[in-house]
Amino acid sequence: VVTEKQVWEKLQSIPLPGTPRDIVAMNYVRQVNIDPEIMVTLAATGLLADEQKRLQQKVVASIETLNGAAPVHINFVEVKPLELNSIDSIVATMSGKGGVGKSLVAALAAVSLRREGFSVGILDADIAGPSIPRMFGATAHPVGSGTGILPVFSRLGIEIMSMNLLLSQENEAVIWRGPLVSRAINQFWEDVVWGRLDYLIIDMPPGTTDAALTVMQSLPVSGVIMVTTPQNLTAMMVKKAVSMVRKMNIPLLGLIENMSYYRDPETGQPISIFGPSRGEALARETEVPFAGRLSLDPELARQADNGGIEDFKSEDEAAFHHKLLQILPEQTSQI
Ligand SMILES: Nc1ncnc2c1ncn2[C@@H]1O[C@H](COP(=O)(O)OP(=O)(O)O)[C@@H](O)[C@H]1O
Ligand SMILES: [Mg+2]
């Protein structure tokens, strides 16, 4: 006879249509019965009728390869995307200021965790200035049905949802007022099938605006990584952002200083372009753990611009990777 475990193992080898992840990882298998007959209940969320049919055929064919498999029945049920999503940690990158590298740090964090073997998604909550897809070279349009939408996958298998993927042209402008922006962010959370993720990284909109507030109020954010630069203005605005996060009772996981210095390619000497590093002092002052420095790196800028962020490696990036595993909550320690 066939065991339930055998059936689950078969299901783990079947990709969800339109994605590189299997239907178990995406949480589409809602129930498995083996007695008296084999019955598998699948979510229909985000799948068009012909995709459901193809999936059904695949599942039946796969289970029927098991020795002694009784007739196999497939059931589809409508489930809200939110019910399919099970995400261990939601980590937001934030700063009081734009252009300091929030998106870059979000992308590097996602890549870093993915390289470590975690399942990772990025929710680009910067509706007006979405910059995640470009860094990953992601250009596909998300697919779905009236019941849910599936994220786009990067080369390394990072799930991405961003306003830019929904626009017909990358340089199309999104000129929306607050409530619409908030609604878009909520939809990226409620209507997107993320499935099971170890980490969802949220690239926050700049500053301490309504949109930032929406993310922190509507999503169960586990913690925030604050991004600063050596400039005075940034430090001031980071302090505002820190106090906002504190008011929301969200843990501040770390403060990272981006564009901290530039390494002279000739001499190897660090040059302080934006003034002396103040990251560590700011971390002490705000009582946020210091999470290290990233230099202003032309190669990083190039890769971020060309969709090659997943190929980027550097000494600073390695140090960030190491630090990240220390400051992030939970499952990191289990590896
Ligand atoms: N450490 C760095 N080295 C080189 N370029 C960087 C670095 N950090 C950010 N950049 C570049 O600076 C620009 C702004 O960064 P971005 O992450 O988009 O900022 P934010 O999301 O805070 O607005 C981008 O073009 C990015 O590639
Ligand atoms: Mg950004």
XYZ file of C-alpha atoms and ligand atoms in Angstrom:
363
model
C 0.000 0.000 0.000
C 0.895 3.603 -0.505
C 1.707 5.725 2.543
C 0.830 9.359 3.066
C 4.538 10.149 3.251
C 5.108 8.665 -0.198
C 2.344 10.817 -1.630
C 3.792 13.962 -0.043
C 7.200 13.104 -1.469
C 5.732 12.835 -4.952
C 3.942 16.152 -4.509
C 7.235 17.778 -3.558
C 8.563 17.062 -7.028
C 5.773 18.880 -8.864
C 6.318 22.543 -9.656
C 3.505 25.044 -9.316
C 2.629 26.147 -12.886
C 4.500 29.299 -13.775
C 7.008 28.962 -10.933
C 10.208 27.035 -10.205
C 8.948 26.057 -6.725
C 7.034 22.893 -5.914
C 3.409 22.812 -4.834
C 4.314 21.811 -1.279
C 6.760 24.716 -0.868
C 4.081 27.044 -2.236
C 1.582 25.574 0.246
C -0.837 24.465 -2.470
C -1.337 21.007 -1.003
C -4.143 21.507 1.476
C -4.871 17.899 2.363
C -3.799 14.356 1.577
C -5.997 11.324 2.274
C -4.966 7.774 1.428
C -7.828 5.785 2.832
C -9.934 4.272 1.269
C -8.746 6.021 -1.899
C -6.050 8.570 -2.545
C -7.430 12.065 -2.443
C -5.346 15.213 -2.769
C -6.855 18.623 -2.137
C -5.074 21.461 -3.893
C -5.509 25.214 -3.781
C -6.760 26.729 -7.018
C -5.549 30.194 -6.080
C -4.077 32.218 -8.927
C -4.354 29.345 -11.391
C -6.292 29.597 -14.640
C -8.614 26.728 -15.559
C -6.199 25.115 -18.018
C -3.344 25.359 -15.497
C -5.481 23.602 -12.920
C -6.211 20.864 -15.425
C -2.551 20.393 -16.317
C -1.569 20.374 -12.664
C -4.243 17.811 -11.912
C -2.954 15.532 -14.669
C 0.612 15.850 -13.440
C -0.295 15.081 -9.859
C -2.360 12.040 -10.825
C 0.356 10.730 -13.138
C 3.023 11.230 -10.525
C 1.150 9.484 -7.718
C 0.127 6.651 -10.008
C 3.787 5.743 -10.446
C 3.694 4.579 -6.823
C 3.284 0.842 -6.516
C -0.258 -0.121 -5.571
C -1.688 3.368 -5.846
C -5.441 3.211 -5.659
C -7.505 5.514 -7.893
C -6.268 9.078 -7.360
C -8.741 11.905 -6.914
C -7.890 15.587 -7.020
C -9.963 18.299 -5.413
C -9.485 21.999 -5.971
C -10.457 24.519 -3.325
C -10.408 28.297 -3.445
C -8.132 29.655 -0.748
C -7.133 33.261 -0.194
C -3.428 33.930 -0.925
C -3.005 35.167 2.638
C -4.018 31.715 3.902
C -1.397 30.061 1.728
C 1.388 32.295 2.932
C 3.454 31.119 5.814
C 6.428 33.363 6.374
C 8.810 32.957 9.267
C 10.396 36.407 9.347
C 9.542 39.674 7.698
C 12.480 42.046 7.625
C 12.196 45.614 6.339
C 15.045 47.825 5.171
C 14.428 51.414 6.052
C 15.996 54.830 6.293
C 14.773 58.315 6.920
C 16.169 59.335 3.564
C 16.016 58.373 -0.117
C 19.012 57.391 -2.188
C 21.022 55.986 0.716
C 20.870 52.374 -0.464
C 17.772 50.867 1.184
C 16.917 48.948 -1.952
C 20.491 47.881 -2.433
C 20.722 46.597 1.132
C 17.353 44.841 0.723
C 18.615 43.133 -2.430
C 21.969 42.186 -0.891
C 20.201 40.786 2.171
C 17.897 38.674 0.011
C 20.785 37.345 -2.083
C 22.815 36.650 1.015
C 20.016 34.621 2.628
C 19.260 32.810 -0.610
C 22.902 31.796 -0.981
C 22.650 30.388 2.537
C 19.841 28.124 1.281
C 16.828 29.935 2.708
C 13.622 30.516 0.784
C 13.386 34.261 0.279
C 11.017 36.835 -1.189
C 11.246 40.582 -1.711
C 8.200 42.796 -1.455
C 9.079 46.104 -3.092
C 6.950 48.513 -1.080
C 8.422 51.556 -2.802
C 5.475 52.031 -5.144
C 6.613 55.346 -6.610
C 10.293 54.433 -6.947
C 10.486 50.669 -7.357
C 14.091 49.633 -7.954
C 14.249 45.950 -7.024
C 13.435 44.373 -10.441
C 16.240 46.255 -12.192
C 18.853 44.993 -9.739
C 17.808 41.402 -10.429
C 17.241 41.881 -14.138
C 13.640 40.787 -13.566
C 11.376 41.794 -16.432
C 8.649 39.141 -16.492
C 5.100 40.178 -15.720
C 3.525 38.446 -12.747
C 0.827 35.950 -13.703
C -2.281 34.943 -11.853
C -6.042 34.781 -11.929
C -8.809 36.699 -10.272
C -8.056 34.927 -7.008
C -4.367 35.644 -6.604
C -1.153 36.671 -8.276
C 2.157 34.805 -8.342
C 5.461 36.594 -7.800
C 8.208 36.708 -10.391
C 11.289 34.583 -9.695
C 14.907 35.723 -9.905
C 17.640 33.501 -11.325
C 18.495 32.256 -7.833
C 14.810 31.655 -7.123
C 14.070 34.743 -5.035
C 10.388 35.688 -5.233
C 9.847 39.294 -6.278
C 6.787 41.505 -6.347
C 7.139 45.103 -7.403
C 5.088 47.831 -9.005
C 7.622 47.915 -11.825
C 6.733 44.375 -12.863
C 3.122 45.406 -13.290
C 3.815 48.476 -15.403
C 4.020 48.005 -19.141
C 7.158 50.159 -19.306
C 9.894 50.277 -16.702
C 10.093 54.067 -16.850
C 6.355 54.623 -16.600
C 5.618 56.849 -13.644
C 3.269 55.919 -10.842
C 1.624 59.105 -9.670
C -0.711 58.028 -6.948
C -1.912 59.651 -3.808
C -1.446 58.141 -0.375
C -4.513 55.882 -0.122
C -3.832 54.233 -3.479
C -0.207 53.613 -2.582
C -1.293 52.073 0.695
C -3.752 49.895 -1.162
C -1.062 48.695 -3.557
C 1.212 47.764 -0.642
C -1.642 45.909 1.045
C -2.351 44.046 -2.168
C 1.275 42.956 -2.460
C 0.745 41.411 0.939
C -2.798 40.076 0.680
C -3.180 39.080 -2.957
C 0.261 37.696 -3.749
C 0.986 34.015 -3.248
C 4.361 33.919 -1.517
C 3.925 30.380 -0.190
C 6.289 29.184 2.508
C 9.199 31.541 3.038
C 11.954 31.677 5.592
C 12.359 35.398 4.946
C 10.359 38.093 3.258
C 12.438 41.233 2.780
C 10.485 44.442 2.453
C 12.103 47.303 0.595
C 10.497 50.243 2.327
C 9.384 53.468 0.701
C 11.636 56.389 1.688
C 11.192 58.325 4.863
C 8.593 58.271 7.561
C 5.620 58.810 5.271
C 2.152 57.260 5.146
C 3.403 54.454 2.960
C 6.050 53.469 5.500
C 3.414 53.604 8.206
C 1.123 51.357 6.149
C 3.778 48.668 5.953
C 4.418 48.715 9.674
C 0.739 48.772 10.585
C -0.607 46.241 8.106
C 2.186 43.692 7.884
C 3.573 41.594 10.735
C 7.094 42.998 10.419
C 9.540 41.041 12.574
C 12.281 43.629 12.476
C 13.899 46.540 10.697
C 17.375 47.017 9.272
C 18.136 50.722 9.268
C 20.342 52.130 6.531
C 22.447 55.238 7.053
C 25.298 57.063 5.287
C 28.082 59.218 6.777
C 26.192 62.413 5.926
C 24.780 64.522 8.722
C 21.435 64.913 7.035
C 21.025 61.157 6.774
C 21.874 60.689 10.440
C 19.214 63.186 11.432
C 16.571 61.485 9.315
C 17.599 58.040 10.479
C 16.947 59.172 14.046
C 13.404 60.140 13.070
C 12.892 56.758 11.417
C 14.301 54.958 14.471
C 11.866 56.733 16.758
C 8.982 55.892 14.418
C 9.899 52.205 14.430
C 10.226 52.257 18.229
C 6.759 53.796 18.530
C 5.393 50.924 16.463
C 7.080 48.446 18.806
C 9.033 46.815 16.011
C 12.504 45.500 16.852
C 15.456 47.360 15.329
C 17.769 44.576 14.223
C 20.721 46.593 13.030
C 22.069 49.808 11.603
C 24.224 49.539 8.520
C 26.339 52.365 7.165
C 26.264 52.391 3.389
C 28.606 54.417 1.141
C 30.757 54.486 4.227
C 34.013 55.038 2.333
C 35.610 54.560 -1.045
C 38.658 52.402 -1.509
C 41.263 54.045 -3.737
C 41.911 51.454 -6.438
C 45.562 52.545 -6.745
C 46.632 52.688 -3.128
C 43.901 50.574 -1.500
C 43.443 53.371 1.009
C 39.903 54.144 2.228
C 38.765 57.672 1.366
C 35.908 59.296 3.287
C 33.835 60.813 0.519
C 30.815 61.813 2.577
C 32.836 62.735 5.649
C 34.098 60.567 8.468
C 32.135 57.438 9.340
C 29.505 58.117 11.975
C 27.645 54.827 11.768
C 29.008 53.332 14.936
C 28.390 56.512 16.924
C 24.855 56.762 15.558
C 24.251 53.126 16.444
C 25.349 53.795 20.028
C 23.300 56.953 20.250
C 20.121 55.302 18.936
C 20.836 52.037 20.753
C 20.539 49.991 17.570
C 23.114 47.213 17.062
C 25.770 48.293 14.566
C 25.621 46.016 11.522
C 28.756 47.149 9.722
C 29.747 49.158 6.676
C 29.412 48.913 2.928
C 31.841 50.898 0.817
C 30.860 52.962 -2.186
C 31.772 50.357 -4.762
C 31.654 51.056 -8.525
C 31.381 47.326 -9.247
C 28.367 47.089 -6.938
C 26.778 50.091 -8.658
C 27.411 48.476 -12.038
C 25.919 45.114 -11.067
C 22.930 46.775 -9.399
C 22.302 48.715 -12.582
C 22.722 45.763 -14.926
C 20.591 43.200 -13.169
C 23.595 41.324 -11.839
C 23.149 41.807 -8.102
C 23.025 38.027 -7.647
C 26.553 37.701 -9.038
C 28.068 40.382 -6.834
C 30.627 39.423 -4.215
C 33.048 41.546 -2.222
C 34.810 41.696 1.111
C 32.185 44.082 2.494
C 29.388 41.943 1.110
C 30.868 38.861 2.835
C 31.095 40.754 6.128
C 27.485 41.899 5.706
C 26.407 38.313 5.034
C 28.101 37.169 8.222
C 26.597 39.982 10.272
C 23.137 39.451 8.812
C 23.027 35.868 10.005
C 23.776 37.129 13.510
C 21.189 39.884 13.692
C 18.235 38.204 11.979
C 15.625 36.457 14.103
C 15.082 32.729 14.576
C 15.832 30.090 12.010
C 19.371 31.301 11.220
C 20.605 29.650 14.391
C 19.181 26.293 13.348
C 21.522 25.876 10.401
N 27.504 50.917 -1.633
C 27.194 51.335 -2.862
N 28.106 51.363 -3.845
C 27.779 51.800 -5.076
N 26.559 52.208 -5.436
C 25.592 52.197 -4.503
C 25.850 51.761 -3.177
N 24.691 51.860 -2.479
C 23.765 52.327 -3.330
N 24.295 52.537 -4.548
C 23.601 53.060 -5.728
O 23.015 54.291 -5.342
C 21.705 54.416 -5.883
C 20.681 54.569 -4.755
O 20.594 53.345 -4.041
P 19.183 52.717 -3.649
O 19.427 51.404 -3.039
O 18.264 52.760 -4.817
O 18.715 53.785 -2.562
P 17.299 53.957 -1.826
O 16.542 52.692 -1.984
O 17.646 54.257 -0.406
O 16.628 55.112 -2.473
C 21.484 53.197 -6.725
O 21.801 53.468 -8.051
C 22.439 52.179 -6.141
O 22.831 51.217 -7.071
Mg 14.726 52.351 -2.940
